[in-house]
mmCIF file of C-alpha atoms in Angstrom:
data_model
loop_
_atom_site.group_PDB
_atom_site.id
_atom_site.type_symbol
_atom_site.label_atom_id
_atom_site.label_comp_id
_atom_site.label_asym_id
_atom_site.label_seq_id
_atom_site.Cartn_x
_atom_site.Cartn_y
_atom_site.Cartn_z
ATOM 1 C CA MET C 296 0.000 0.000 0.000
ATOM 2 C CA ALA C 297 1.374 3.392 -0.983
ATOM 3 C CA SER C 298 2.308 5.743 1.852
ATOM 4 C CA ILE C 299 0.067 8.815 1.902
ATOM 5 C CA ILE C 300 0.274 12.091 3.838
ATOM 6 C CA PRO C 301 -2.306 12.064 6.672
ATOM 7 C CA ASN C 302 -5.551 14.014 6.459
ATOM 8 C CA ASN C 303 -6.058 16.077 9.618
ATOM 9 C CA LEU C 304 -9.828 16.233 9.139
ATOM 10 C CA TYR C 305 -10.202 12.501 9.713
ATOM 11 C CA ARG C 306 -7.537 12.375 12.411
ATOM 12 C CA LEU C 307 -9.363 15.041 14.400
ATOM 13 C CA ARG C 308 -12.787 13.523 13.707
ATOM 14 C CA ASP C 309 -11.607 10.243 15.202
ATOM 15 C CA ARG C 310 -10.537 12.163 18.322
ATOM 16 C CA GLY C 311 -13.809 14.053 18.512
ATOM 17 C CA SER C 312 -11.997 17.342 17.865
ATOM 18 C CA LEU C 313 -12.680 20.324 15.618
ATOM 19 C CA CYS C 314 -10.712 20.763 12.391
ATOM 20 C CA LYS C 315 -9.826 24.472 12.221
ATOM 21 C CA ALA C 316 -9.288 25.841 8.715
ATOM 22 C CA PHE C 317 -7.435 28.936 7.531
ATOM 23 C CA GLY C 318 -8.859 30.518 4.386
ATOM 24 C CA ILE C 319 -6.663 31.762 1.551
ATOM 25 C CA LYS C 320 -8.107 33.919 -1.232
ATOM 26 C CA PHE C 321 -5.528 36.685 -1.740
ATOM 27 C CA VAL C 322 -2.031 35.554 -0.776
ATOM 28 C CA PRO C 323 -0.499 32.840 -3.016
ATOM 29 C CA SER C 324 2.614 32.421 -0.890
ATOM 30 C CA ALA C 325 4.101 29.538 1.074
ATOM 31 C CA ALA C 326 4.733 32.078 3.830
ATOM 32 C CA VAL C 327 1.018 32.398 4.563
ATOM 33 C CA VAL C 328 0.813 28.611 4.873
ATOM 34 C CA GLN C 329 3.626 28.729 7.404
ATOM 35 C CA ILE C 330 1.763 31.437 9.323
ATOM 36 C CA ALA C 331 -1.375 29.289 9.348
ATOM 37 C CA GLN C 332 0.565 26.277 10.593
ATOM 38 C CA GLN C 333 2.374 28.219 13.301
ATOM 39 C CA SER C 334 -0.913 29.767 14.416
ATOM 40 C CA GLY C 335 -2.348 26.321 15.081
ATOM 41 C CA PHE C 336 -4.661 25.795 12.120
ATOM 42 C CA ASP C 337 -5.203 22.193 11.036
ATOM 43 C CA ALA C 338 -6.240 22.781 7.430
ATOM 44 C CA LEU C 339 -6.213 25.231 4.549
ATOM 45 C CA PHE C 340 -9.319 26.389 2.708
ATOM 46 C CA ILE C 341 -7.930 27.593 -0.619
ATOM 47 C CA ASP C 342 -10.631 29.575 -2.389
ATOM 48 C CA LEU C 343 -10.792 29.486 -6.179
ATOM 49 C CA GLU C 344 -14.464 30.469 -6.261
ATOM 50 C CA HIS C 345 -14.213 34.016 -4.938
ATOM 51 C CA SER C 346 -10.652 34.928 -5.908
ATOM 52 C CA THR C 347 -8.297 35.329 -8.832
ATOM 53 C CA LEU C 348 -5.965 32.584 -7.632
ATOM 54 C CA SER C 349 -4.949 30.135 -10.373
ATOM 55 C CA ILE C 350 -4.725 26.347 -10.321
ATOM 56 C CA HIS C 351 -0.946 26.782 -10.212
ATOM 57 C CA ASP C 352 -1.276 29.029 -7.154
ATOM 58 C CA ALA C 353 -3.527 26.440 -5.529
ATOM 59 C CA SER C 354 -1.068 23.641 -6.244
ATOM 60 C CA GLN C 355 1.836 25.569 -4.713
ATOM 61 C CA LEU C 356 -0.236 26.317 -1.618
ATOM 62 C CA CYS C 357 -1.343 22.688 -1.391
ATOM 63 C CA THR C 358 2.237 21.440 -1.599
ATOM 64 C CA ALA C 359 3.311 23.863 1.117
ATOM 65 C CA GLY C 360 0.387 22.699 3.240
ATOM 66 C CA LEU C 361 1.247 19.039 2.774
ATOM 67 C CA LEU C 362 4.853 19.689 3.805
ATOM 68 C CA ALA C 363 3.731 21.752 6.813
ATOM 69 C CA GLY C 364 1.226 19.140 7.975
ATOM 70 C CA THR C 365 -1.687 21.527 7.377
ATOM 71 C CA THR C 366 -4.171 19.637 5.228
ATOM 72 C CA PRO C 367 -5.080 21.557 2.055
ATOM 73 C CA PHE C 368 -8.631 21.675 0.709
ATOM 74 C CA VAL C 369 -9.619 23.682 -2.374
ATOM 75 C CA ARG C 370 -12.966 25.284 -3.148
ATOM 76 C CA VAL C 371 -13.566 25.215 -6.884
ATOM 77 C CA PRO C 372 -15.792 27.606 -8.859
ATOM 78 C CA TYR C 373 -19.430 26.674 -9.312
ATOM 79 C CA GLN C 374 -19.985 24.330 -12.267
ATOM 80 C CA CYS C 375 -16.277 24.473 -13.130
ATOM 81 C CA GLY C 376 -16.241 21.099 -14.898
ATOM 82 C CA ASP C 377 -14.753 17.701 -14.188
ATOM 83 C CA GLY C 378 -11.399 18.522 -15.769
ATOM 84 C CA PHE C 379 -10.871 21.466 -13.438
ATOM 85 C CA VAL C 380 -11.616 19.290 -10.389
ATOM 86 C CA GLN C 381 -9.152 16.625 -11.521
ATOM 87 C CA ARG C 382 -6.407 19.214 -11.970
ATOM 88 C CA VAL C 383 -7.001 20.557 -8.468
ATOM 89 C CA LEU C 384 -6.729 17.064 -6.977
ATOM 90 C CA ASP C 385 -3.685 16.190 -9.080
ATOM 91 C CA GLY C 386 -2.132 19.465 -7.877
ATOM 92 C CA GLY C 387 -2.117 18.326 -4.254
ATOM 93 C CA ALA C 388 -5.530 19.043 -2.751
ATOM 94 C CA MET C 389 -6.609 16.520 -0.134
ATOM 95 C CA GLY C 390 -10.227 17.365 -0.885
ATOM 96 C CA VAL C 391 -12.475 19.542 -3.003
ATOM 97 C CA VAL C 392 -15.183 21.935 -1.847
ATOM 98 C CA PHE C 393 -18.130 22.075 -4.258
ATOM 99 C CA PRO C 394 -20.264 25.226 -3.835
ATOM 100 C CA HIS C 395 -24.031 25.552 -4.309
ATOM 101 C CA VAL C 396 -24.880 21.849 -4.241
ATOM 102 C CA SER C 397 -28.670 21.784 -4.335
ATOM 103 C CA THR C 398 -29.645 18.281 -5.455
ATOM 104 C CA LYS C 399 -28.696 14.669 -4.902
ATOM 105 C CA ASP C 400 -27.577 14.398 -8.529
ATOM 106 C CA GLU C 401 -25.134 17.265 -8.058
ATOM 107 C CA ALA C 402 -23.735 15.582 -4.947
ATOM 108 C CA VAL C 403 -23.345 12.296 -6.822
ATOM 109 C CA ALA C 404 -21.481 14.089 -9.625
ATOM 110 C CA ALA C 405 -19.126 15.726 -7.108
ATOM 111 C CA ALA C 406 -18.292 12.392 -5.511
ATOM 112 C CA MET C 407 -17.872 10.617 -8.834
ATOM 113 C CA ILE C 408 -15.229 12.998 -10.226
ATOM 114 C CA SER C 409 -13.312 13.028 -6.933
ATOM 115 C CA LYS C 410 -12.921 9.266 -6.546
ATOM 116 C CA TYR C 411 -11.048 6.698 -8.605
ATOM 117 C CA PRO C 412 -12.914 3.677 -10.013
ATOM 118 C CA PRO C 413 -14.774 1.674 -8.902
ATOM 119 C CA GLN C 414 -16.139 4.434 -6.610
ATOM 120 C CA GLY C 415 -15.951 7.152 -9.248
ATOM 121 C CA LYS C 416 -14.488 8.158 -12.589
ATOM 122 C CA ARG C 417 -11.417 10.223 -11.718
ATOM 123 C CA SER C 418 -8.552 9.681 -14.146
ATOM 124 C CA MET C 419 -5.268 8.273 -12.825
ATOM 125 C CA THR C 420 -1.898 9.987 -13.068
ATOM 126 C CA GLY C 421 1.466 9.323 -11.440
ATOM 127 C CA GLN C 422 3.631 10.927 -8.773
ATOM 128 C CA LEU C 423 0.999 12.784 -6.786
ATOM 129 C CA PRO C 424 1.939 15.370 -4.137
ATOM 130 C CA GLN C 425 -0.294 13.579 -1.611
ATOM 131 C CA PHE C 426 2.088 10.615 -1.929
ATOM 132 C CA ASN C 427 5.227 12.781 -1.636
ATOM 133 C CA MET C 428 5.757 12.608 -5.435
ATOM 134 C CA VAL C 429 6.945 8.999 -5.098
ATOM 135 C CA PRO C 430 5.941 6.779 -8.038
ATOM 136 C CA HIS C 431 3.542 3.995 -7.026
ATOM 137 C CA ALA C 432 1.601 1.362 -8.864
ATOM 138 C CA ALA C 433 -1.934 2.526 -9.574
ATOM 139 C CA SER C 434 -3.329 -0.444 -7.682
ATOM 140 C CA THR C 435 -1.699 0.808 -4.471
ATOM 141 C CA VAL C 436 -2.849 4.424 -4.910
ATOM 142 C CA VAL C 437 -6.576 3.960 -5.487
ATOM 143 C CA GLY C 438 -7.529 2.753 -2.014
ATOM 144 C CA PRO C 439 -5.769 5.335 0.158
ATOM 145 C CA ALA C 440 -6.553 8.173 -2.266
ATOM 146 C CA ASN C 441 -10.256 7.353 -2.216
ATOM 147 C CA ASP C 442 -10.260 6.919 1.555
ATOM 148 C CA THR C 443 -8.370 10.000 2.768
ATOM 149 C CA ALA C 444 -6.973 12.121 -0.093
ATOM 150 C CA SER C 445 -10.165 13.064 -1.920
ATOM 151 C CA THR C 446 -12.495 14.473 0.712
ATOM 152 C CA VAL C 447 -15.739 15.649 -0.873
ATOM 153 C CA PHE C 448 -17.262 18.789 0.658
ATOM 154 C CA VAL C 449 -20.686 19.766 -0.647
ATOM 155 C CA MET C 450 -21.826 23.235 0.321
ATOM 156 C CA ILE C 451 -25.374 23.685 1.557
ATOM 157 C CA GLU C 452 -26.063 27.333 0.777
ATOM 158 C CA THR C 453 -29.319 27.397 -1.180
ATOM 159 C CA ASP C 454 -32.898 26.977 -0.095
ATOM 160 C CA GLU C 455 -33.204 24.103 -2.557
ATOM 161 C CA GLY C 456 -30.133 22.409 -1.105
ATOM 162 C CA LEU C 457 -31.556 22.767 2.376
ATOM 163 C CA GLY C 458 -34.778 21.157 1.213
ATOM 164 C CA ASN C 459 -32.838 18.239 -0.273
ATOM 165 C CA VAL C 460 -30.311 17.942 2.547
ATOM 166 C CA GLU C 461 -31.322 14.410 3.601
ATOM 167 C CA GLU C 462 -30.911 13.084 0.055
ATOM 168 C CA ILE C 463 -27.624 14.936 -0.385
ATOM 169 C CA ALA C 464 -26.287 13.559 2.905
ATOM 170 C CA SER C 465 -27.186 10.017 1.822
ATOM 171 C CA VAL C 466 -24.777 10.058 -1.141
ATOM 172 C CA GLN C 467 -21.899 7.620 -0.839
ATOM 173 C CA GLY C 468 -18.587 9.412 -1.313
ATOM 174 C CA VAL C 469 -19.779 12.718 0.137
ATOM 175 C CA ASP C 470 -17.822 13.319 3.324
ATOM 176 C CA VAL C 471 -18.716 16.811 4.570
ATOM 177 C CA LEU C 472 -21.832 18.959 4.398
ATOM 178 C CA LEU C 473 -20.457 22.479 4.660
ATOM 179 C CA VAL C 474 -22.901 25.295 5.390
ATOM 180 C CA GLY C 475 -22.173 28.444 3.393
ATOM 181 C CA SER C 476 -23.600 30.806 5.966
ATOM 182 C CA ASN C 477 -23.670 34.032 3.983
ATOM 183 C CA ASP C 478 -25.377 32.674 0.881
ATOM 184 C CA LEU C 479 -27.761 30.507 2.908
ATOM 185 C CA SER C 480 -28.798 33.407 5.149
ATOM 186 C CA ILE C 481 -29.475 35.518 2.051
ATOM 187 C CA GLU C 482 -31.587 32.739 0.535
ATOM 188 C CA LEU C 483 -33.550 32.516 3.782
ATOM 189 C CA GLY C 484 -34.219 36.261 3.740
ATOM 190 C CA VAL C 485 -32.056 37.070 6.776
ATOM 191 C CA PRO C 486 -28.725 38.176 5.269
ATOM 192 C CA GLY C 487 -25.949 38.016 7.840
ATOM 193 C CA ASP C 488 -28.353 37.494 10.747
ATOM 194 C CA PHE C 489 -26.726 34.365 12.114
ATOM 195 C CA GLY C 490 -28.628 34.540 15.388
ATOM 196 C CA ASN C 491 -31.959 34.427 13.596
ATOM 197 C CA GLU C 492 -34.118 31.493 14.673
ATOM 198 C CA GLY C 493 -34.924 30.590 11.079
ATOM 199 C CA PHE C 494 -31.240 30.453 10.186
ATOM 200 C CA LYS C 495 -30.413 28.457 13.301
ATOM 201 C CA GLY C 496 -33.233 26.074 12.461
ATOM 202 C CA ALA C 497 -31.677 25.533 9.039
ATOM 203 C CA LEU C 498 -28.362 24.630 10.657
ATOM 204 C CA GLU C 499 -30.153 22.205 12.956
ATOM 205 C CA ARG C 500 -31.682 20.555 9.905
ATOM 206 C CA VAL C 501 -28.250 20.083 8.347
ATOM 207 C CA SER C 502 -26.943 18.713 11.641
ATOM 208 C CA ARG C 503 -29.699 16.088 11.796
ATOM 209 C CA ALA C 504 -28.932 14.958 8.250
ATOM 210 C CA CYS C 505 -25.214 14.678 9.042
ATOM 211 C CA ARG C 506 -25.829 12.641 12.174
ATOM 212 C CA SER C 507 -28.314 10.395 10.383
ATOM 213 C CA HIS C 508 -25.923 9.597 7.532
ATOM 214 C CA LYS C 509 -22.649 9.777 9.499
ATOM 215 C CA LYS C 510 -21.263 12.774 7.662
ATOM 216 C CA ILE C 511 -19.086 15.564 9.042
ATOM 217 C CA MET C 512 -20.856 18.899 9.394
ATOM 218 C CA GLY C 513 -18.887 21.995 8.459
ATOM 219 C CA LEU C 514 -19.480 25.704 8.956
ATOM 220 C CA ALA C 515 -18.094 28.590 6.903
ATOM 221 C CA GLY C 516 -18.707 32.313 6.795
ATOM 222 C CA ILE C 517 -19.349 33.012 10.488
ATOM 223 C CA TYR C 518 -16.400 34.834 12.046
ATOM 224 C CA ASP C 519 -16.010 36.718 15.329
ATOM 225 C CA ARG C 520 -19.265 35.285 16.639
ATOM 226 C CA PRO C 521 -18.021 32.964 19.391
ATOM 227 C CA GLU C 522 -21.503 32.364 20.809
ATOM 228 C CA VAL C 523 -22.748 31.013 17.460
ATOM 229 C CA GLN C 524 -19.550 29.060 16.819
ATOM 230 C CA LYS C 525 -19.656 27.476 20.285
ATOM 231 C CA TRP C 526 -23.295 26.462 19.792
ATOM 232 C CA ALA C 527 -22.444 25.013 16.392
ATOM 233 C CA VAL C 528 -19.610 22.866 17.748
ATOM 234 C CA HIS C 529 -21.146 21.677 21.014
ATOM 235 C CA THR C 530 -24.803 21.422 20.030
ATOM 236 C CA LEU C 531 -24.787 20.775 16.297
ATOM 237 C CA GLY C 532 -21.628 18.660 16.283
ATOM 238 C CA VAL C 533 -19.740 20.761 13.721
ATOM 239 C CA GLY C 534 -16.406 19.061 13.018
ATOM 240 C CA PHE C 535 -14.932 21.452 10.428
ATOM 241 C CA MET C 536 -14.925 25.230 10.700
ATOM 242 C CA LEU C 537 -13.450 27.941 8.533
ATOM 243 C CA GLY C 538 -11.984 30.250 11.161
ATOM 244 C CA GLN C 539 -11.229 33.241 8.926
ATOM 245 C CA GLN C 540 -9.628 34.116 5.612
ATOM 246 C CA ASP C 541 -6.398 35.945 4.905
ATOM 247 C CA ALA C 542 -8.293 39.012 3.676
ATOM 248 C CA GLY C 543 -10.348 39.265 6.862
ATOM 249 C CA LEU C 544 -7.379 38.787 9.128
ATOM 250 C CA ILE C 545 -5.307 41.405 7.310
ATOM 251 C CA THR C 546 -8.194 43.882 7.399
ATOM 252 C CA LYS C 547 -8.874 43.257 11.083
ATOM 253 C CA GLY C 548 -5.200 43.624 11.971
ATOM 254 C CA ALA C 549 -4.845 46.764 9.863
ATOM 255 C CA ARG C 550 -7.859 48.417 11.482
ATOM 256 C CA HIS C 551 -6.591 47.530 14.952
ATOM 257 C CA CYS C 552 -3.215 49.059 14.092
ATOM 258 C CA VAL C 553 -4.744 52.273 12.766
ATOM 259 C CA GLU C 554 -7.064 52.594 15.760
ATOM 260 C CA ALA C 555 -4.094 52.213 18.098
ATOM 261 C CA LEU C 556 -2.114 54.858 16.198
ATOM 262 C CA ARG C 557 -5.084 57.222 16.225
ATOM 263 C CA GLU C 558 -5.424 56.782 19.969
ATOM 264 C CA ILE C 559 -1.735 57.511 20.432
ATOM 265 C CA SER C 560 -1.823 60.561 18.190
ATOM 266 C CA SER C 561 -4.898 61.997 19.897
ATOM 267 C CA GLU C 562 -3.005 61.892 23.202
ATOM 268 C CA VAL C 563 -0.133 63.942 21.849
ATOM 269 C CA VAL C 564 -0.353 67.572 23.028
#
Protein backbone atom coordinates (compact mmCIF):
# COMPACT_ATOMS: atom_id res chain seq x y z
CA MET A 1 0.00 0.00 0.00
CA ALA A 2 1.37 3.39 -0.98
CA SER A 3 2.31 5.74 1.85
CA ILE A 4 0.07 8.81 1.90
CA ILE A 5 0.27 12.09 3.84
CA PRO A 6 -2.31 12.06 6.67
CA ASN A 7 -5.55 14.01 6.46
CA ASN A 8 -6.06 16.08 9.62
CA LEU A 9 -9.83 16.23 9.14
CA TYR A 10 -10.20 12.50 9.71
CA ARG A 11 -7.54 12.37 12.41
CA LEU A 12 -9.36 15.04 14.40
CA ARG A 13 -12.79 13.52 13.71
CA ASP A 14 -11.61 10.24 15.20
CA ARG A 15 -10.54 12.16 18.32
CA GLY A 16 -13.81 14.05 18.51
CA SER A 17 -12.00 17.34 17.87
CA LEU A 18 -12.68 20.32 15.62
CA CYS A 19 -10.71 20.76 12.39
CA LYS A 20 -9.83 24.47 12.22
CA ALA A 21 -9.29 25.84 8.71
CA PHE A 22 -7.43 28.94 7.53
CA GLY A 23 -8.86 30.52 4.39
CA ILE A 24 -6.66 31.76 1.55
CA LYS A 25 -8.11 33.92 -1.23
CA PHE A 26 -5.53 36.68 -1.74
CA VAL A 27 -2.03 35.55 -0.78
CA PRO A 28 -0.50 32.84 -3.02
CA SER A 29 2.61 32.42 -0.89
CA ALA A 30 4.10 29.54 1.07
CA ALA A 31 4.73 32.08 3.83
CA VAL A 32 1.02 32.40 4.56
CA VAL A 33 0.81 28.61 4.87
CA GLN A 34 3.63 28.73 7.40
CA ILE A 35 1.76 31.44 9.32
CA ALA A 36 -1.37 29.29 9.35
CA GLN A 37 0.56 26.28 10.59
CA GLN A 38 2.37 28.22 13.30
CA SER A 39 -0.91 29.77 14.42
CA GLY A 40 -2.35 26.32 15.08
CA PHE A 41 -4.66 25.79 12.12
CA ASP A 42 -5.20 22.19 11.04
CA ALA A 43 -6.24 22.78 7.43
CA LEU A 44 -6.21 25.23 4.55
CA PHE A 45 -9.32 26.39 2.71
CA ILE A 46 -7.93 27.59 -0.62
CA ASP A 47 -10.63 29.57 -2.39
CA LEU A 48 -10.79 29.49 -6.18
CA GLU A 49 -14.46 30.47 -6.26
CA HIS A 50 -14.21 34.02 -4.94
CA SER A 51 -10.65 34.93 -5.91
CA THR A 52 -8.30 35.33 -8.83
CA LEU A 53 -5.96 32.58 -7.63
CA SER A 54 -4.95 30.14 -10.37
CA ILE A 55 -4.73 26.35 -10.32
CA HIS A 56 -0.95 26.78 -10.21
CA ASP A 57 -1.28 29.03 -7.15
CA ALA A 58 -3.53 26.44 -5.53
CA SER A 59 -1.07 23.64 -6.24
CA GLN A 60 1.84 25.57 -4.71
CA LEU A 61 -0.24 26.32 -1.62
CA CYS A 62 -1.34 22.69 -1.39
CA THR A 63 2.24 21.44 -1.60
CA ALA A 64 3.31 23.86 1.12
CA GLY A 65 0.39 22.70 3.24
CA LEU A 66 1.25 19.04 2.77
CA LEU A 67 4.85 19.69 3.80
CA ALA A 68 3.73 21.75 6.81
CA GLY A 69 1.23 19.14 7.98
CA THR A 70 -1.69 21.53 7.38
CA THR A 71 -4.17 19.64 5.23
CA PRO A 72 -5.08 21.56 2.06
CA PHE A 73 -8.63 21.68 0.71
CA VAL A 74 -9.62 23.68 -2.37
CA ARG A 75 -12.97 25.28 -3.15
CA VAL A 76 -13.57 25.22 -6.88
CA PRO A 77 -15.79 27.61 -8.86
CA TYR A 78 -19.43 26.67 -9.31
CA GLN A 79 -19.99 24.33 -12.27
CA CYS A 80 -16.28 24.47 -13.13
CA GLY A 81 -16.24 21.10 -14.90
CA ASP A 82 -14.75 17.70 -14.19
CA GLY A 83 -11.40 18.52 -15.77
CA PHE A 84 -10.87 21.47 -13.44
CA VAL A 85 -11.62 19.29 -10.39
CA GLN A 86 -9.15 16.62 -11.52
CA ARG A 87 -6.41 19.21 -11.97
CA VAL A 88 -7.00 20.56 -8.47
CA LEU A 89 -6.73 17.06 -6.98
CA ASP A 90 -3.69 16.19 -9.08
CA GLY A 91 -2.13 19.46 -7.88
CA GLY A 92 -2.12 18.33 -4.25
CA ALA A 93 -5.53 19.04 -2.75
CA MET A 94 -6.61 16.52 -0.13
CA GLY A 95 -10.23 17.36 -0.89
CA VAL A 96 -12.47 19.54 -3.00
CA VAL A 97 -15.18 21.93 -1.85
CA PHE A 98 -18.13 22.07 -4.26
CA PRO A 99 -20.26 25.23 -3.84
CA HIS A 100 -24.03 25.55 -4.31
CA VAL A 101 -24.88 21.85 -4.24
CA SER A 102 -28.67 21.78 -4.34
CA THR A 103 -29.64 18.28 -5.46
CA LYS A 104 -28.70 14.67 -4.90
CA ASP A 105 -27.58 14.40 -8.53
CA GLU A 106 -25.13 17.26 -8.06
CA ALA A 107 -23.74 15.58 -4.95
CA VAL A 108 -23.34 12.30 -6.82
CA ALA A 109 -21.48 14.09 -9.62
CA ALA A 110 -19.13 15.73 -7.11
CA ALA A 111 -18.29 12.39 -5.51
CA MET A 112 -17.87 10.62 -8.83
CA ILE A 113 -15.23 13.00 -10.23
CA SER A 114 -13.31 13.03 -6.93
CA LYS A 115 -12.92 9.27 -6.55
CA TYR A 116 -11.05 6.70 -8.60
CA PRO A 117 -12.91 3.68 -10.01
CA PRO A 118 -14.77 1.67 -8.90
CA GLN A 119 -16.14 4.43 -6.61
CA GLY A 120 -15.95 7.15 -9.25
CA LYS A 121 -14.49 8.16 -12.59
CA ARG A 122 -11.42 10.22 -11.72
CA SER A 123 -8.55 9.68 -14.15
CA MET A 124 -5.27 8.27 -12.82
CA THR A 125 -1.90 9.99 -13.07
CA GLY A 126 1.47 9.32 -11.44
CA GLN A 127 3.63 10.93 -8.77
CA LEU A 128 1.00 12.78 -6.79
CA PRO A 129 1.94 15.37 -4.14
CA GLN A 130 -0.29 13.58 -1.61
CA PHE A 131 2.09 10.62 -1.93
CA ASN A 132 5.23 12.78 -1.64
CA MET A 133 5.76 12.61 -5.43
CA VAL A 134 6.95 9.00 -5.10
CA PRO A 135 5.94 6.78 -8.04
CA HIS A 136 3.54 3.99 -7.03
CA ALA A 137 1.60 1.36 -8.86
CA ALA A 138 -1.93 2.53 -9.57
CA SER A 139 -3.33 -0.44 -7.68
CA THR A 140 -1.70 0.81 -4.47
CA VAL A 141 -2.85 4.42 -4.91
CA VAL A 142 -6.58 3.96 -5.49
CA GLY A 143 -7.53 2.75 -2.01
CA PRO A 144 -5.77 5.34 0.16
CA ALA A 145 -6.55 8.17 -2.27
CA ASN A 146 -10.26 7.35 -2.22
CA ASP A 147 -10.26 6.92 1.55
CA THR A 148 -8.37 10.00 2.77
CA ALA A 149 -6.97 12.12 -0.09
CA SER A 150 -10.17 13.06 -1.92
CA THR A 151 -12.49 14.47 0.71
CA VAL A 152 -15.74 15.65 -0.87
CA PHE A 153 -17.26 18.79 0.66
CA VAL A 154 -20.69 19.77 -0.65
CA MET A 155 -21.83 23.23 0.32
CA ILE A 156 -25.37 23.69 1.56
CA GLU A 157 -26.06 27.33 0.78
CA THR A 158 -29.32 27.40 -1.18
CA ASP A 159 -32.90 26.98 -0.10
CA GLU A 160 -33.20 24.10 -2.56
CA GLY A 161 -30.13 22.41 -1.11
CA LEU A 162 -31.56 22.77 2.38
CA GLY A 163 -34.78 21.16 1.21
CA ASN A 164 -32.84 18.24 -0.27
CA VAL A 165 -30.31 17.94 2.55
CA GLU A 166 -31.32 14.41 3.60
CA GLU A 167 -30.91 13.08 0.05
CA ILE A 168 -27.62 14.94 -0.39
CA ALA A 169 -26.29 13.56 2.90
CA SER A 170 -27.19 10.02 1.82
CA VAL A 171 -24.78 10.06 -1.14
CA GLN A 172 -21.90 7.62 -0.84
CA GLY A 173 -18.59 9.41 -1.31
CA VAL A 174 -19.78 12.72 0.14
CA ASP A 175 -17.82 13.32 3.32
CA VAL A 176 -18.72 16.81 4.57
CA LEU A 177 -21.83 18.96 4.40
CA LEU A 178 -20.46 22.48 4.66
CA VAL A 179 -22.90 25.29 5.39
CA GLY A 180 -22.17 28.44 3.39
CA SER A 181 -23.60 30.81 5.97
CA ASN A 182 -23.67 34.03 3.98
CA ASP A 183 -25.38 32.67 0.88
CA LEU A 184 -27.76 30.51 2.91
CA SER A 185 -28.80 33.41 5.15
CA ILE A 186 -29.47 35.52 2.05
CA GLU A 187 -31.59 32.74 0.53
CA LEU A 188 -33.55 32.52 3.78
CA GLY A 189 -34.22 36.26 3.74
CA VAL A 190 -32.06 37.07 6.78
CA PRO A 191 -28.73 38.18 5.27
CA GLY A 192 -25.95 38.02 7.84
CA ASP A 193 -28.35 37.49 10.75
CA PHE A 194 -26.73 34.37 12.11
CA GLY A 195 -28.63 34.54 15.39
CA ASN A 196 -31.96 34.43 13.60
CA GLU A 197 -34.12 31.49 14.67
CA GLY A 198 -34.92 30.59 11.08
CA PHE A 199 -31.24 30.45 10.19
CA LYS A 200 -30.41 28.46 13.30
CA GLY A 201 -33.23 26.07 12.46
CA ALA A 202 -31.68 25.53 9.04
CA LEU A 203 -28.36 24.63 10.66
CA GLU A 204 -30.15 22.20 12.96
CA ARG A 205 -31.68 20.55 9.91
CA VAL A 206 -28.25 20.08 8.35
CA SER A 207 -26.94 18.71 11.64
CA ARG A 208 -29.70 16.09 11.80
CA ALA A 209 -28.93 14.96 8.25
CA CYS A 210 -25.21 14.68 9.04
CA ARG A 211 -25.83 12.64 12.17
CA SER A 212 -28.31 10.40 10.38
CA HIS A 213 -25.92 9.60 7.53
CA LYS A 214 -22.65 9.78 9.50
CA LYS A 215 -21.26 12.77 7.66
CA ILE A 216 -19.09 15.56 9.04
CA MET A 217 -20.86 18.90 9.39
CA GLY A 218 -18.89 22.00 8.46
CA LEU A 219 -19.48 25.70 8.96
CA ALA A 220 -18.09 28.59 6.90
CA GLY A 221 -18.71 32.31 6.79
CA ILE A 222 -19.35 33.01 10.49
CA TYR A 223 -16.40 34.83 12.05
CA ASP A 224 -16.01 36.72 15.33
CA ARG A 225 -19.26 35.29 16.64
CA PRO A 226 -18.02 32.96 19.39
CA GLU A 227 -21.50 32.36 20.81
CA VAL A 228 -22.75 31.01 17.46
CA GLN A 229 -19.55 29.06 16.82
CA LYS A 230 -19.66 27.48 20.29
CA TRP A 231 -23.29 26.46 19.79
CA ALA A 232 -22.44 25.01 16.39
CA VAL A 233 -19.61 22.87 17.75
CA HIS A 234 -21.15 21.68 21.01
CA THR A 235 -24.80 21.42 20.03
CA LEU A 236 -24.79 20.77 16.30
CA GLY A 237 -21.63 18.66 16.28
CA VAL A 238 -19.74 20.76 13.72
CA GLY A 239 -16.41 19.06 13.02
CA PHE A 240 -14.93 21.45 10.43
CA MET A 241 -14.93 25.23 10.70
CA LEU A 242 -13.45 27.94 8.53
CA GLY A 243 -11.98 30.25 11.16
CA GLN A 244 -11.23 33.24 8.93
CA GLN A 245 -9.63 34.12 5.61
CA ASP A 246 -6.40 35.94 4.91
CA ALA A 247 -8.29 39.01 3.68
CA GLY A 248 -10.35 39.27 6.86
CA LEU A 249 -7.38 38.79 9.13
CA ILE A 250 -5.31 41.40 7.31
CA THR A 251 -8.19 43.88 7.40
CA LYS A 252 -8.87 43.26 11.08
CA GLY A 253 -5.20 43.62 11.97
CA ALA A 254 -4.85 46.76 9.86
CA ARG A 255 -7.86 48.42 11.48
CA HIS A 256 -6.59 47.53 14.95
CA CYS A 257 -3.21 49.06 14.09
CA VAL A 258 -4.74 52.27 12.77
CA GLU A 259 -7.06 52.59 15.76
CA ALA A 260 -4.09 52.21 18.10
CA LEU A 261 -2.11 54.86 16.20
CA ARG A 262 -5.08 57.22 16.23
CA GLU A 263 -5.42 56.78 19.97
CA ILE A 264 -1.74 57.51 20.43
CA SER A 265 -1.82 60.56 18.19
CA SER A 266 -4.90 62.00 19.90
CA GLU A 267 -3.01 61.89 23.20
CA VAL A 268 -0.13 63.94 21.85
CA VAL A 269 -0.35 67.57 23.03
